[in-house]
Amino acid sequence: MGSTLSPVLSHHWDAEKSWTLATYEADGGYQGLRKALEMDPADIVTAVKDSGLRGRGGAGFPTGLKWSFLPAPDGGPRYLVVNADESEPGTCKDTPLMMASPQMLIEGVAITSRAIGCDHAFIYVRGEILHVYRRLLRAVEEAYEKGYLGKNILGSGYDLDVTVHAGAGAYICGEETALLDSLEGRRGQPRLKPPFPAVAGLYARPTVVNNVESIASVPAIITGGVDWFRSMGTEKSAGFGLFSLSGHVQRPGQYEAPLGITLRELLEMAGGVREGHELKFWTPGGSSTPLFTAEHLDVPLDYESVGAAGSMLGTRALQIFDDTTCVVRAITRWAEFYAHESCGKCTPCREGTYWLKQVLGRIEHGQGTMEDLDTLLDVCDNILGRSFCALGDGATSTITSGIALFREEFEAHVTGGGCPLDPAASALFEYTPRRSDVRALSGTAAGTVGA
Amino acid sequence: MTTTTPKTGTSGSTPAPADQVTFTIDDVEVAVPKGTLVIRAAEQIGIQIPRFCDHPLLAPVGACRQCLVEVAAPDREGNVRPMPKPQASCTLEATPGMVVKTQRSSAVADKAQHGVLELLLINHPLDCPTCDKGGECPLQNQAMSNGRGTSRFHDVKRTFPKPIAISTQILLDRDRCVLCQRCTRFSEEIAGDPFIDLQQRGVKQQIGIFDPGVLGFAGSEPAEVYRGVQPDGTPISAATGLPSTDPADPAGPAGMATVDTSGRPFASYFSGNTVQICPVGALTSAAYRFRSRPFDLVSTPGIAEHDSNGAAIRVDHRRGVVLRRLAGDDPAVNEEWISDKDRFGFPWQGLADRLTAPMVREPGADGTRGELRPASWAEAFEAAAEGLAAARAAGGVGVLPGGRLTMEDAYAYGKFARVALGTNDVDHRARPASAEEEAFLGHHVAGSRMSVTFADLEHAPTVLLVAFEAEDEGGITFLRLRKGVQGGRTKVFSVAPFASRGLERLDGTLVQAVPGTEPEVLDAVGTSSESSVSAVAEALGPEAVILVGERLATVPGGLSAVLRLAERTGARLAWIPRRAGERGGVELGTLPTLLPGGRPVADPQARVDVGAAWDVERLPAEPGRDAEQILAAARSGELGGLVVGGLDPADLPDPAGARAALEAVGFLVSLEVRASAVTELADVVLPVAPPVEKAGTFLNWEGRPRPFPQALTSTSMADHRVLDALADAMDVQLGLATTTEVHAEIDQLGGWDGGRVAAPAAAAVEPPALGAGQAVLATWHLLLDAGRCQEGEAFLAGTSQRPVARVSATHADRLGIASGQGITVRTPRGQVTLPVAVTPMADGVVWLPTNSVGSAVRRTLGVDAGAVVEVAAASTVTTATTAADDGGTL
């Protein structure tokens, strides 16, 4: 089973003006909130706990359990913060969700806020996706107009304000404590834990930070019920999720399916990899997760199975690479991303990603040595588990797994003095070489800032 | 419960108290108080875990990752489970049963530490041979102990233009920085001057000031690199960063400085501490940069001489020249912090105007006073002894020791006055003082040592400041108060004319008082329901502390009111003077009404007591004159002579009058370190040693003795030794030639359990009525100003606050001026013109810095706080100028 799609979050994405409140209501929107307002807040928490919903932002922490960590109310404010800072390369689930169905997120925010006793919720949106930001602002406005937000929501006596905040373009702000610092107007860098956000989060008050998809799943759990939700997915990875297929695939896009579906099944629905090519490697959960190959086509995409197979389900960002792709090149691009996005707080990530980027750049251009491969692995070992937050760990995933799976291809770059593959062949569009020189070797001019 | 191994010794091992945590580090069992960090616990058993960002006085941050250790901890069932990743021991609190393995016993921890160190070094320049930190650098040391022999990094290092100047004193080499954030955390957590912060990210992340050039703002000039200075301190390159151009806030550092994160020009009094805690050579001071190698320096512990805190310092010198001073580590007093004045303000002790040989005045052949000429010690002593004997016969000799003395020197001055000169005319207070204050000191301060301590300041629930600017007049006292405030323990109130920036950083509450009305305000506490004082009344209890500054002496009835308030509320009361020798003088008897130990001169038993110890038949019983009276008597010829110690007439309430007295007096002996306004008028000049060239003991405001050894080899003698020899020449045996003798005598004298001087009960005076164009003057010293002990340090001077006058907005409107425009404050004596800073304060008050460049209030205006002055918009002014018409050159 599980081979069929289960469009819940994406149920009305194909409707006319799907993002409007009217369309959402026509599709049964805000029934969950009406029901939730009649429930005891504790029962909402219990329902979400029982549903087995796990955080959809990557780590997979049980959502209901997270809510239950909040200390007992002390009369002071408590906050819900929605993490909509979707920035991982390959991950593209929250952005289309908020574009097509922002009201679903807002309904989820309202229900969750009610559950945890919060009367001011924040949605922290990645600043670069301006269109989404505008759409959210309009959606919140519409929800206020219809009384789904604001004072005395639907006559229940419950008040809730929602603030949509645009980030300034930093991958690190997807880390929940860095997000909170950024939201407070500080420099976005991860905080020391403990205290955890549940105890002292936003403005040092108890705070729940959840991913967009997690929160958007809440209304369906309330209306559909725990048993319906648990009927999908696996025992420990219940429910449905958006699987984002990208890369060398015939029909890329978001496929909403129960957890536990396999890439083979998803690829069938997506029309397979590019015509005339074979699958070479893929990421199960975005660029921070160790690579998989065709061997792993039948790994059920749930938290436990992917973990057992040596990777992470992450954000279910399935980036598909066919046999024309140079694995060194792909990994170098990711390494450059991490070097660019490292926040700089801790030594291993700040210095390590800078080093990895340069070594990989040399190897890619045929100027590496065999020794470099060992250095890469050892530097990765010195970053993994040593950095302040998980960003540093993520930066090493594709490198260590890539060398383990494709060592001969790395060596071919060294011995062959360059890339054995044609970059143009892997391109899905007309390819223009980005640069001919290797900046890592030419170096930066003395006295300039940065490299 | 965790199981304990049966092996643990049965003898002598006591069970850990309830709030103790027992766990193991490298198989050594250790018990520490709950909440102790693993890295601290390891230190206790002698295990050094390498670290950069960790600092015991700063909140943990866990940024550098150098201190990673392997940890296992018991789960709920009590099974010890290893944590999946190495943990930063600087952020990890020890828990019962935890098993920690450091680099000594864990390969994982060792590799993690080697790995992090290698990463720290990839972008670090290999410039140790030219770096000031080389030789005392934690990075260098740990690269040796926990690093690799060779580098595997063959790629391109990140570089920065270097160095950039954060202020005239603090320079930053960004390429050396390991981004541990000690400096930014110090600035934010300790000093509250967040002038620098992290900026950019990833490998481009750097410590910095708000500099558009560094931040790459469109159209901005690239950051200027510091290129050194001319011998006079003027920079060689163009401006660095952004000097304050905001006319709305003309207050700011005097030299070039950049704008801190709060948008204010950086002028921290504590910035030098960031240089000391920097674990690499990224932050350096312009004064010390490239001057020396640490291994060429000889270090001697010392005590800072600039204020009454008695901060522990370390004096680093080479071949008889002091090259730098660092903060000493004294948890009871200054913790590990000192002010920039204590750190950088040492060149005065070795300036070219140092007196090296005694001088006597050779009378002119034409009957004029003649000129000073060098003389032998024997000749000088003879001349002084003769002159003093004659002066004593001609009405007596007054003694003005000055407020910067060690206990030993103060004791010698007091004894010299009473025994050799037979007078109680001795007063160390070289500042505005009063008889009320003298009574207050004799009643409350003398003999009450350690009744309030630094530790009390950070634990008291309430601290009330009266006539005391904690930052400008207290230095590190401010830091200790702020620690209590930051810890959520202490609430600060201040009776002052306006809320200074220091008070704001203490989250303090202003109890506004126009100068002169302090007694009225203090008396209203607890007796009036007025909202402005009711909060203070509620907060003041037996646990509370009242800190009163020396300035309250100028307010009639002020100290009497403070005593009443302390009695009414039960709050403890401490007096914090500015100078290092004030408390010692009170305790050792350099006040006209006090003998050593707080013994009242008026008490016959006290006189007998001291007389017996001093082996003299009788001590002068008649109360002496205070400093003002001594000078007046000298001026009028009543007194025949003066013995003057380290004292600047410009600090006295009436500098012109003081100068006239020094000129008029029949015979003047000066004991000085450097040529001064006193020495040039003296008949005999006896050079004495500065603190760095003598051993001694300062008594700080707590009453805590702060002994220090002699740092530099020197032929200069301390005051007590000179006085001993001078007395000898007068056929009087003081027996105070060595510190050992002085200490023995002080010990022998012991304390005094007899009666104290009666409490003062001076009446407050009605505030004067203000006419049109008049205002009440408020004034106090800024920490960095035009004082003589700060001379010779241009870099330090550049970080002082730019002098401004302060008036309220209404007042400024009435005068028709805005912030940044000139205001002239005038008395019949002279006028001061400064840019104005509009400040929320009472109308009809104008504030001036007491002794800053362009604002020498006492010298120019001849008045002090509480006086009525004329205020007007300056006719033509943009910059600070002083019209000094006191006719003197000081």
Short mmCIF file of C-alpha atoms in Angstrom, two decimals, chain B residues 167-171 226 228-235 253-257 285-288 291 340-341 344-348 351 784-785 787-801 853:
data_model
loop_
_atom_site.label_atom_id
_atom_site.label_comp_id
_atom_site.label_asym_id
_atom_site.label_seq_id
_atom_site.Cartn_x
_atom_site.Cartn_y
_atom_site.Cartn_z
CA SER B 167 39.61 54.09 19.40
CA THR B 168 42.84 55.99 19.71
CA GLN B 169 43.95 53.32 22.16
CA ILE B 170 42.43 50.03 20.98
CA LEU B 171 43.62 48.53 17.72
CA TYR B 226 45.89 52.38 11.45
CA GLY B 228 50.74 54.60 13.81
CA VAL B 229 51.12 58.01 15.32
CA GLN B 230 53.48 60.90 15.56
CA PRO B 231 55.39 61.23 18.82
CA ASP B 232 52.79 63.72 19.99
CA GLY B 233 50.01 61.25 19.43
CA THR B 234 48.54 62.63 16.23
CA PRO B 235 47.71 59.86 13.80
CA PRO B 253 35.35 60.61 22.99
CA ALA B 254 37.74 63.44 22.49
CA GLY B 255 39.96 61.65 20.02
CA MET B 256 38.93 59.90 16.91
CA ALA B 257 36.62 57.08 17.68
CA SER B 285 46.76 48.90 22.66
CA ALA B 286 48.42 51.66 20.72
CA ALA B 287 50.53 52.46 23.77
CA TYR B 288 52.11 49.02 24.00
CA ARG B 291 57.09 48.00 22.35
CA ASP B 340 41.72 52.27 31.41
CA LYS B 341 43.05 54.99 33.68
CA PHE B 344 47.28 53.11 30.73
CA GLY B 345 47.79 56.05 33.07
CA PHE B 346 51.32 55.25 34.24
CA PRO B 347 53.71 57.41 32.15
CA TRP B 348 53.39 60.30 34.62
CA LEU B 351 58.07 61.95 32.66
CA LEU B 784 39.55 60.65 32.17
CA ASP B 785 40.21 64.35 32.30
CA GLY B 787 44.49 65.50 35.74
CA ARG B 788 48.26 65.56 36.06
CA CYS B 789 48.50 61.82 36.67
CA GLN B 790 47.13 61.17 33.21
CA GLU B 791 49.77 63.19 31.44
CA GLY B 792 52.04 61.56 28.93
CA GLU B 793 49.45 59.21 27.48
CA ALA B 794 47.95 60.69 24.33
CA PHE B 795 46.20 57.46 23.32
CA LEU B 796 44.36 57.33 26.62
CA ALA B 797 43.48 61.01 26.42
CA GLY B 798 41.88 60.32 23.05
CA THR B 799 39.35 58.01 24.66
CA SER B 800 38.17 60.52 27.22
CA GLN B 801 34.73 62.03 26.92
CA VAL B 853 40.27 70.30 28.64
#
